[in-house]
Amino acid sequence: MDWLFFSEIGLAGIGTGGLYAVAGLAFVLIYKATRVVNMAMGELLMAGAYIFIGFSAGLALPVWISIPLTILATGLLGGVIERTIIRPMLGENAISIFMVTIGLGSVLVGLVEIFWGADPHRLVDFIPSDPIFIGEAYLSPKVGYGFAVAAVIIGLFLVVFRTWRGGVALRATAGDQAAAYSMGINVPKVFSLVWVIAAMIAAIGGILVGSIGGVSPSMGVYGLSVLVVVIIGGLDSLLGALIAGIFVGLIETYAGAYLGGEYKMLATFSLLVLILVVRPYGLFGTHEIERL
Amino acid sequence: MQTTEVSNLKAPPSPQAAERDILSVEGLSLSFGGVKALQHVSFNVKEGSVTSVIGPNGAGKTSLFNSISGFYTPNEGNVNFLGKNVNKVAPPDRAEMGMARTFQNIALFKGMTVLDNIKLGRHAHLKTNLLEALCYFGPARRTEEALRKEVEERIIDFLEIDHIRNSSVASLSYGLQKRVELARALAMQPKILLLDEPVAGMNREETEDMARFILDVKEEWGVTVLMVEHDMGLVMDISDHVVCINFGQVITEGLPHDVQAHPDVISAYLGSGDVATLRKKFKAGR
C-alpha cells in the first residue's frame, strides 16, 4: 500500500468535501428555516458561477471586484426567487413546492444557455497555482485554496448564526413558525433572508467548484451529490452537512482513485442507501418524537 | 359540562370601574369559502380585566383569536388595540405593541431549553445589533444580563418552573409545557395576553395552579387577559366578563353568572333540542 498516494487522495477528498459542505450548508439553511427541499441548489451554484463569468469575462472586471458583485447578484437572485416563486407556494403541499424547485432548476439551466450557450466554460484563473505540499503529500492548489475558503465561510457563518439576533430568529422560525410569528419575529422576512444568504453561499460554492472543474449548464448535477450529503447528514442539521460533506468527499475520491471513476457515484449512493436503512433521519437529523 | 371547582380562589372584585377598552372588536366577519366562521362579532375588553370567550366546539373561538392576533385577515370589521385600528398590522408588529398569545396546541421551540424558550419571548424588544452581539460587549451584555435577571427572578419564580429551567421542553409534561408557554408570553412584556385554552387537558391540580397564575398576572402584573376556555368552572371563577359565541355569532355577553344563566348559553352547551332547531333560531334572527 502506497501511503503517500493514500494521503494525497485523502487530502483531495477532504478538499472536495469542503465544497460539498458549503453547498450542503446552503441547502440545510433553506430546509431548516422554510421546510423547502430545494432541488435547484445545484443550479443555483451553476447560476452563481455563470454570473461570475459575466462579471469577470463578459464585463472584464477584475476578479476581486467580480467576486463580491457575483455574491450580491446571486443573493438578489435568491431573494427574487423566494419572493416570486416560493412565497406564493407557502402553505402548499411539500411535494408541490419540491416540484416547483425542480422546475426552477430547469428554468435556471435554460436562462444560462440563452446567455452563455451550452458549451462548457473555464473561469478566469485567479487561484494561485503554486503546488501545495502538506508534509510530502501533494495537494492541488485549487482544491487546497477552495477548501480554505470553504472553511472560512463555514466558520464565519457558524459564529454569526450563533450570536446574531437574526440567527436566533432563524432558529425560532425553524422550531415553530406560528409561535415565532406571534412573538414578534417577522417570519416572511426570515424566509427571504434565508434564500438570500443561501444563494450567496451557493455563489461562493459555484465560483470555487467552477474554478476547479470548469462550468457547464449541466453543472447542476453537482446538486445530486449535495443532496446525498444533506440526507446523510440529516436534512436539518448544519453540523451534519459539514461532517457528511467531508465524509462523502472522502468516500467519493477514494472510490474514484482505487476502483475507477465510474464507481464514484455508485459509492456515494450506496452509502446513502446504507445510511437511510440504519438512520432514516440522517446522522445528525432531528428524530421527531411524537407524544401519543 | 365540565365543572372543575376552583373554590379556594375568590373571584376578584368586579372590575375597577369601567376604564378604557384595551381591545375592541367591531363587526368582525370571517369566512373560509362558504363556511362563515365569524359573523359580525363585536365585543370589548376592559383594561385590567379577565375576559373569557366561551362556546361549543367549532363555534369560532379560535378563528376569533387568530383574527385578533393577526394570523387571519377578517373579511369585514375592525380590531382596535390600544385605541388604534390594527387591521393592517402584521402579527410581529402586534407583538411589539404588546399583544402576546399562547396556542391551543402548544407551540414551543422543541429543540431548546425552557430558559431559551422564555428568553426568546423578549426577541421583539431587543435592539442589539450584530457587531455588539459578536463582541458581547456594552449594550449587548447589559441587556442580556438584565433580561436574564428579570426572566429568572420574576417569571421563572412566579410560575414555579425553577426546577425545569434547563430541561428540554420536549421532555416536559403537557401541563408544564403550557406553563412554559405562558412564561414565554409574559417575557414579551405584554399589555394583553391571549390564552387559547390555557387548561385544556390538565388535571384538577394543574388547573387550579393555572387559575392562580392567571389571576396573579392580572393583579400583580396588571396585564389584561383574554382567554378561550371550555372549563366552565375556571371561566366562572376568574372571569370579569364572559362572551359566549356559537355559530360564529355572539349569543350573549356579561357578568359570568348572568351568562351562565342565559337560556341560549344553556341550550348551546347542553343542547336543548337538536342543532337544527338552534340553527333555525339563529337564521330567524333573535
XYZ file of C-alpha atoms in Angstrom:
578
model
C 0.000 0.000 0.000
C 1.356 3.375 -1.002
C 0.683 5.600 1.989
C 1.758 8.776 0.249
C -0.755 8.174 -2.506
C -3.354 7.266 0.070
C -2.870 10.504 1.995
C -2.778 12.584 -1.191
C -6.126 11.141 -2.213
C -7.372 11.772 1.312
C -6.392 15.433 1.112
C -8.085 15.797 -2.250
C -11.148 14.098 -0.756
C -11.277 16.490 2.165
C -10.905 19.382 -0.265
C -13.824 18.147 -2.351
C -15.736 17.524 0.848
C -15.256 21.106 1.962
C -17.030 22.269 -1.171
C -19.818 19.765 -0.585
C -20.126 21.128 2.925
C -20.542 24.684 1.640
C -23.247 23.669 -0.822
C -24.826 21.467 1.855
C -24.879 24.431 4.231
C -26.930 26.444 1.751
C -29.289 23.522 1.290
C -29.776 22.841 5.002
C -30.277 26.527 5.740
C -33.250 26.676 3.407
C -34.678 23.391 4.584
C -34.261 24.183 8.241
C -35.968 27.534 8.138
C -38.586 27.040 5.450
C -39.007 23.245 5.154
C -38.467 23.533 1.421
C -36.368 20.777 -0.172
C -34.611 22.895 -2.740
C -33.809 20.704 -5.743
C -32.451 23.734 -7.602
C -29.447 24.063 -5.283
C -27.005 22.724 -7.890
C -28.472 25.050 -10.498
C -28.141 27.969 -8.121
C -24.455 27.100 -7.793
C -24.213 26.999 -11.560
C -26.005 30.334 -11.908
C -23.507 31.814 -9.450
C -20.578 30.511 -11.489
C -22.027 31.917 -14.722
C -22.765 35.274 -13.138
C -19.095 35.301 -12.147
C -18.183 34.655 -15.790
C -20.457 37.530 -16.747
C -18.649 39.949 -14.472
C -15.082 38.708 -14.859
C -15.015 37.771 -18.556
C -18.096 39.479 -20.035
C -17.557 42.866 -18.402
C -13.829 42.174 -17.942
C -13.888 43.413 -14.347
C -11.003 42.471 -12.056
C -11.570 39.265 -10.119
C -11.603 40.981 -6.720
C -14.496 43.155 -7.801
C -16.253 40.367 -9.672
C -16.437 38.070 -6.667
C -18.346 40.424 -4.339
C -20.544 41.526 -7.236
C -21.323 37.885 -8.034
C -22.208 37.185 -4.418
C -24.509 40.203 -4.284
C -26.144 39.436 -7.627
C -26.747 35.799 -6.754
C -28.121 36.842 -3.361
C -30.505 39.144 -5.169
C -31.467 36.271 -7.468
C -32.197 34.136 -4.394
C -34.360 36.871 -2.914
C -36.282 37.281 -6.169
C -36.821 33.511 -6.412
C -38.173 33.412 -2.862
C -40.459 36.377 -3.377
C -41.877 35.385 -6.754
C -41.795 31.586 -6.799
C -41.538 30.180 -3.294
C -43.585 32.686 -1.270
C -46.791 32.144 -3.266
C -46.398 28.423 -2.573
C -46.435 28.924 1.214
C -48.807 26.530 2.861
C -48.969 24.255 -0.174
C -48.164 20.567 -0.070
C -44.438 19.887 0.430
C -44.376 17.780 -2.752
C -45.765 20.680 -4.800
C -43.030 23.011 -3.584
C -40.459 20.292 -4.237
C -41.713 20.004 -7.835
C -41.587 23.768 -8.241
C -37.914 23.787 -7.257
C -37.200 21.076 -9.849
C -38.866 23.309 -12.431
C -36.885 26.248 -11.145
C -33.700 24.253 -11.788
C -34.680 23.726 -15.427
C -35.529 27.398 -15.826
C -32.122 28.408 -14.481
C -30.408 25.992 -16.894
C -32.450 27.449 -19.759
C -31.613 31.022 -18.827
C -27.919 30.234 -18.605
C -27.997 28.526 -22.022
C -29.720 31.553 -23.565
C -26.990 33.879 -22.360
C -23.876 31.741 -22.479
C -24.724 28.758 -24.692
C -24.495 25.091 -23.762
C -20.724 24.699 -24.141
C -18.533 24.341 -21.090
C -16.595 27.415 -19.980
C -13.481 27.919 -17.965
C -13.433 30.501 -15.220
C -10.779 33.201 -15.157
C -7.770 31.751 -13.372
C -7.376 33.594 -10.121
C -6.328 30.912 -7.660
C -2.538 30.779 -7.166
C -1.084 27.762 -8.941
C 1.972 27.009 -6.792
C 1.642 23.407 -5.683
C 0.886 22.868 -2.022
C 2.752 20.207 -0.030
C 1.497 19.063 3.316
C 4.401 17.010 4.620
C 5.304 15.126 1.479
C 1.783 14.853 0.187
C 0.897 16.956 -2.820
C -2.365 18.842 -2.862
C -3.760 20.515 -5.937
C -3.659 24.268 -5.201
C -7.198 24.819 -6.472
C -8.622 22.190 -4.162
C -6.468 23.433 -1.300
C -7.442 27.087 -1.599
C -11.008 26.074 -2.302
C -11.079 24.154 0.941
C -9.529 27.048 2.873
C -12.161 29.470 1.583
C -14.893 26.949 2.322
C -13.647 26.531 5.885
C -13.566 30.288 6.450
C -17.087 30.714 5.060
C -18.438 27.932 7.237
C -16.673 29.221 10.347
C -17.910 32.761 9.742
C -21.408 31.524 9.174
C -21.472 29.474 12.363
C -20.230 32.382 14.503
C -22.809 34.759 13.064
C -25.557 32.168 13.302
C -24.899 31.642 17.000
C -24.531 35.245 18.114
C -26.638 37.386 15.847
C -30.296 38.022 16.693
C -31.177 37.086 13.137
C -29.718 33.666 13.879
C -31.991 33.380 16.881
C -34.936 34.409 14.720
C -33.921 31.747 12.233
C -33.703 29.026 14.853
C -37.044 30.073 16.294
C -38.636 30.022 12.850
C -37.197 26.578 12.271
C -38.654 25.468 15.599
C -42.218 26.675 15.228
C -43.323 29.178 12.618
C -46.614 30.151 14.242
C -45.024 30.697 17.636
C -42.174 32.704 16.122
C -44.650 34.828 14.185
C -46.689 35.589 17.293
C -43.585 36.588 19.202
C -42.534 39.440 17.020
C -40.346 37.529 14.597
C -41.074 38.583 11.053
C -41.261 35.116 9.523
C -41.649 36.189 5.853
C -38.573 38.370 6.265
C -36.673 35.419 7.725
C -37.685 33.354 4.665
C -36.382 35.981 2.259
C -33.214 36.415 4.260
C -32.576 32.683 4.275
C -32.880 32.451 0.499
C -30.617 35.443 0.030
C -27.956 34.027 2.342
C -28.233 30.527 0.842
C -27.886 31.950 -2.668
C -24.827 33.932 -1.596
C -23.249 30.794 -0.171
C -24.176 28.957 -3.367
C -22.440 31.669 -5.401
C -19.229 31.170 -3.439
C -19.581 27.408 -3.882
C -20.220 27.880 -7.600
C -17.127 30.010 -8.098
C -14.960 27.509 -6.189
C -16.366 24.406 -7.901
C -16.276 26.138 -11.280
C -12.673 27.220 -10.952
C -11.642 23.643 -10.175
C -13.588 21.759 -12.839
C -14.899 24.417 -15.215
C -18.586 25.245 -15.662
C -21.293 23.980 -17.952
C -25.083 24.165 -17.815
C -25.131 20.554 -16.631
C -23.149 21.506 -13.551
C -26.416 21.270 -11.633
C -25.835 17.517 -11.409
C -23.465 18.527 -8.631
C -26.639 19.217 -6.707
C -27.353 15.486 -6.640
C -24.181 14.790 -4.704
C -25.080 17.655 -2.398
C -28.476 16.059 -1.867
C -26.717 12.861 -0.824
C -24.592 14.883 1.585
C -27.504 16.587 3.298
C -29.606 13.442 3.519
C -26.715 11.575 5.100
C -26.020 14.456 7.476
C -29.661 14.912 8.367
C -31.692 17.437 6.394
C -31.991 19.947 9.202
C -28.546 19.725 10.750
C -25.878 22.289 9.884
C -23.227 20.261 11.667
C -24.443 17.158 9.815
C -23.951 18.891 6.462
C -20.371 19.757 7.360
C -19.380 16.326 8.568
C -21.270 14.449 5.868
C -19.747 16.785 3.256
C -16.219 15.786 4.225
C -17.278 12.152 4.604
C -18.882 11.924 1.166
C -15.978 13.820 -0.394
C -13.538 11.269 1.024
C -15.584 8.211 0.019
C -16.084 9.570 -3.474
C -12.432 10.384 -4.039
C -11.206 7.073 -2.649
C -13.694 5.151 -4.759
C -12.567 7.147 -7.797
C -8.892 6.502 -7.118
C -8.970 2.850 -6.141
C -11.971 1.487 -8.026
C -12.092 3.811 -11.004
C -14.008 6.969 -11.850
C -17.193 5.141 -12.778
C -17.560 3.894 -9.197
C -17.664 7.383 -7.647
C -21.414 7.791 -7.817
C -22.000 4.122 -7.037
C -20.031 4.522 -3.820
C -21.828 7.655 -2.646
C -25.302 6.379 -3.463
C -24.595 3.004 -1.846
C -23.563 4.945 1.234
C -26.812 6.876 1.032
C -28.866 3.679 0.916
C -26.930 2.229 3.824
C -27.395 5.327 5.999
C -31.076 5.543 5.149
C -31.584 1.955 6.264
C -29.750 2.451 9.541
C -30.748 6.029 10.367
C -33.628 7.257 8.192
C -33.373 10.788 9.597
C -29.654 11.052 8.766
C -26.643 11.017 11.027
C -27.478 14.227 12.874
C -31.040 14.982 11.799
C -33.806 15.635 14.267
C -35.610 12.482 15.162
C -39.047 13.778 15.963
C -40.571 12.095 18.938
C -44.324 12.134 18.851
C -46.072 12.148 22.175
C -49.065 9.925 21.844
C -70.368 20.412 31.072
C -67.123 20.325 32.976
C -67.395 21.625 36.478
C -63.952 21.849 37.952
C -64.384 23.910 41.076
C -61.628 26.323 41.896
C -63.307 27.087 45.157
C -60.301 28.194 47.161
C -59.957 31.151 44.884
C -62.063 34.153 45.470
C -63.470 35.688 42.368
C -61.860 39.084 42.054
C -63.919 42.156 42.811
C -65.800 43.354 39.784
C -63.523 45.376 37.500
C -62.274 48.587 38.990
C -64.830 50.893 37.479
C -65.207 50.864 33.746
C -61.897 52.095 32.475
C -60.915 52.267 28.872
C -61.177 49.374 26.457
C -57.761 47.963 25.691
C -59.118 45.897 22.845
C -62.297 46.232 20.882
C -63.617 44.027 18.143
C -66.165 45.598 15.815
C -68.359 43.656 13.398
C -65.735 41.031 12.666
C -66.657 38.587 9.889
C -64.501 35.816 8.546
C -65.329 33.092 6.080
C -63.409 30.225 4.570
C -65.051 29.621 1.216
C -68.681 29.016 2.096
C -68.068 28.439 5.772
C -68.855 31.507 7.808
C -66.562 31.158 10.781
C -67.403 34.545 12.252
C -70.362 36.806 11.587
C -70.379 40.381 12.841
C -68.707 39.629 16.116
C -68.352 42.657 18.384
C -67.180 42.960 21.955
C -64.823 44.971 24.118
C -62.129 44.011 26.566
C -61.672 46.363 29.500
C -58.156 47.174 30.571
C -57.123 45.133 33.604
C -59.898 42.549 33.280
C -60.062 38.843 32.632
C -62.405 38.350 29.717
C -63.351 34.858 28.588
C -64.757 33.703 25.291
C -66.802 30.544 25.584
C -68.776 28.480 23.130
C -69.155 24.910 21.945
C -66.561 23.243 19.735
C -66.462 24.753 16.283
C -68.194 27.937 17.428
C -65.387 30.082 16.018
C -63.428 30.875 19.154
C -60.010 30.060 17.780
C -60.828 31.796 14.475
C -61.676 34.838 16.543
C -58.360 34.564 18.363
C -56.427 34.187 15.143
C -58.163 37.242 13.724
C -57.339 39.295 16.805
C -53.680 38.305 16.777
C -53.461 38.861 13.027
C -52.959 35.300 11.819
C -56.189 35.501 9.838
C -57.305 38.531 7.905
C -61.003 39.093 8.551
C -63.253 39.824 5.579
C -65.021 42.617 7.413
C -64.811 44.547 10.622
C -62.129 46.080 12.770
C -59.821 45.111 15.569
C -58.741 48.072 17.687
C -55.880 47.664 20.108
C -54.856 50.464 22.478
C -57.224 52.752 20.631
C -55.591 52.108 17.286
C -57.002 50.177 14.364
C -54.625 47.261 13.801
C -56.307 45.634 10.796
C -53.260 46.222 8.643
C -50.667 45.461 11.317
C -48.791 42.155 10.889
C -48.555 39.743 13.849
C -44.898 40.519 14.647
C -45.738 44.213 14.936
C -48.783 43.447 17.060
C -46.445 41.506 19.314
C -44.251 44.553 19.620
C -47.298 46.677 20.506
C -47.901 44.395 23.477
C -50.105 41.573 22.276
C -48.934 38.122 23.372
C -50.663 34.825 22.794
C -50.461 31.151 23.545
C -51.735 28.376 21.339
C -54.336 25.680 21.749
C -51.832 23.105 20.511
C -48.710 24.037 22.359
C -46.263 25.897 20.137
C -42.893 25.802 21.842
C -39.446 25.657 20.248
C -38.861 21.966 20.795
C -35.105 21.730 20.455
C -34.473 24.433 23.041
C -34.427 24.541 26.808
C -37.125 26.132 28.922
C -34.916 29.146 29.646
C -34.109 29.723 25.970
C -37.768 29.449 25.069
C -38.691 32.068 27.619
C -35.863 34.408 26.636
C -36.942 34.207 23.025
C -40.154 35.890 24.140
C -38.216 39.089 24.513
C -36.976 38.991 20.935
C -39.274 41.713 19.663
C -37.986 44.147 22.266
C -34.259 43.605 21.835
C -32.345 46.042 19.699
C -28.800 44.729 19.922
C -27.047 44.763 16.568
C -24.779 42.127 15.096
C -21.491 43.780 15.952
C -22.385 44.316 19.603
C -23.660 40.753 19.872
C -20.475 39.380 18.348
C -18.327 41.222 20.860
C -20.799 40.553 23.676
C -19.859 43.970 24.930
C -21.556 47.145 26.085
C -25.281 47.286 25.453
C -25.446 43.646 24.347
C -24.040 42.447 27.619
C -26.151 44.774 29.727
C -29.424 43.843 28.001
C -28.584 40.170 28.158
C -27.850 40.364 31.875
C -30.915 42.440 32.638
C -33.040 40.045 30.621
C -31.639 37.013 32.368
C -32.204 38.611 35.771
C -35.751 39.571 35.026
C -36.605 36.228 33.487
C -35.139 34.354 36.430
C -36.430 36.495 39.237
C -39.823 37.450 38.007
C -41.044 34.925 35.503
C -39.439 31.641 36.478
C -40.023 32.082 40.188
C -43.508 33.379 39.652
C -44.569 30.387 37.572
C -42.699 27.918 39.784
C -40.708 26.364 36.960
C -37.287 26.827 38.508
C -36.594 23.097 38.671
C -37.026 22.599 34.921
C -35.317 25.709 33.603
C -32.562 23.785 31.851
C -34.677 20.878 30.641
C -35.539 20.489 27.016
C -39.182 21.450 26.573
C -39.957 18.327 24.577
C -39.369 16.210 27.677
C -41.925 18.025 29.838
C -45.454 17.042 30.692
C -48.331 18.748 28.948
C -49.218 20.885 31.944
C -45.668 22.144 32.351
C -45.361 22.874 28.643
C -48.462 25.051 28.902
C -46.858 26.845 31.817
C -43.661 27.449 29.829
C -45.761 28.852 27.020
C -47.341 31.267 29.490
C -43.877 32.190 30.777
C -42.699 32.936 27.264
C -45.746 35.092 26.610
C -45.044 37.022 29.833
C -41.433 37.599 28.756
C -42.880 39.558 25.844
C -43.969 42.215 28.369
C -47.483 42.157 27.010
C -50.286 44.593 27.675
C -52.814 41.949 26.758
C -52.411 38.211 26.978
C -54.459 35.995 24.682
C -54.721 32.497 26.108
C -56.153 29.816 23.859
C -57.486 27.097 26.165
C -54.923 27.501 28.947
C -56.102 24.484 30.954
C -57.184 22.081 28.206
C -56.128 18.564 29.086
C -54.961 19.475 32.586
C -55.879 17.701 35.776
C -57.605 19.449 38.638
C -54.448 20.450 40.451
C -52.789 21.857 37.352
C -55.984 23.724 36.534
C -56.030 25.318 39.966
C -52.395 26.378 39.586
C -53.100 27.892 36.215
C -56.129 29.752 37.591
C -53.930 31.219 40.297
C -51.322 32.296 37.748
C -53.890 33.938 35.525
C -55.301 35.930 38.434
C -51.808 36.933 39.544
C -50.932 38.017 36.034
C -53.934 40.288 36.131
C -53.460 41.622 39.629
C -49.707 41.744 40.132
C -48.538 42.351 36.603
C -51.503 44.457 35.556
C -51.844 42.540 32.319
C -55.255 42.227 30.725
C -56.231 38.651 29.903
C -58.470 37.465 27.114
C -58.947 33.719 27.074
C -60.806 30.998 25.287
C -61.707 28.159 27.611
C -64.019 25.194 27.889
C -63.609 24.596 31.593
C -66.715 26.378 32.870
C -65.607 26.135 36.491
C -62.455 28.109 35.694
C -64.258 30.598 33.479
C -66.942 31.344 36.069
C -64.419 31.651 38.888
C -61.866 34.013 37.428
C -63.584 35.992 34.665
C -64.801 39.540 34.999
C -66.604 39.400 31.719
C -67.774 36.476 29.596
C -68.591 36.458 25.899
C -70.438 33.430 24.565
C -70.334 32.693 20.861
C -71.934 29.983 18.767
C -72.043 29.510 15.009
C -69.702 32.463 14.685
C -72.053 34.906 16.401
C -72.122 36.447 19.842
C -75.059 34.910 21.703
C -74.691 36.936 24.824
C -72.118 38.662 26.987
C -71.950 39.996 30.500
C -71.045 39.001 34.035
C -70.211 35.312 34.488
C -73.318 34.269 36.395
C -75.633 36.163 34.045
C -74.102 34.461 31.046
C -74.224 31.102 32.758
C -77.926 31.500 33.411
C -78.760 32.685 29.917
C -81.107 30.192 28.218
C -79.294 30.355 24.860
C -75.984 29.560 26.520
C -77.506 26.602 28.291
C -79.030 25.319 25.098
C -75.803 25.900 23.171
C -73.863 23.886 25.703
C -76.362 21.277 26.760
C -78.273 21.214 23.522
C -81.962 21.870 24.088
C -83.423 20.085 21.143
C -81.064 19.434 18.255
C -78.615 21.562 16.404
C -81.026 22.103 13.534
C -83.569 23.857 15.762
C -80.878 26.051 17.148
C -79.641 26.923 13.707
C -83.174 27.802 12.615
C -83.457 30.054 15.597
C -80.331 31.935 14.574
C -81.377 32.199 10.957
C -84.669 33.720 12.047
C -82.681 36.331 13.891
C -83.402 36.563 17.545
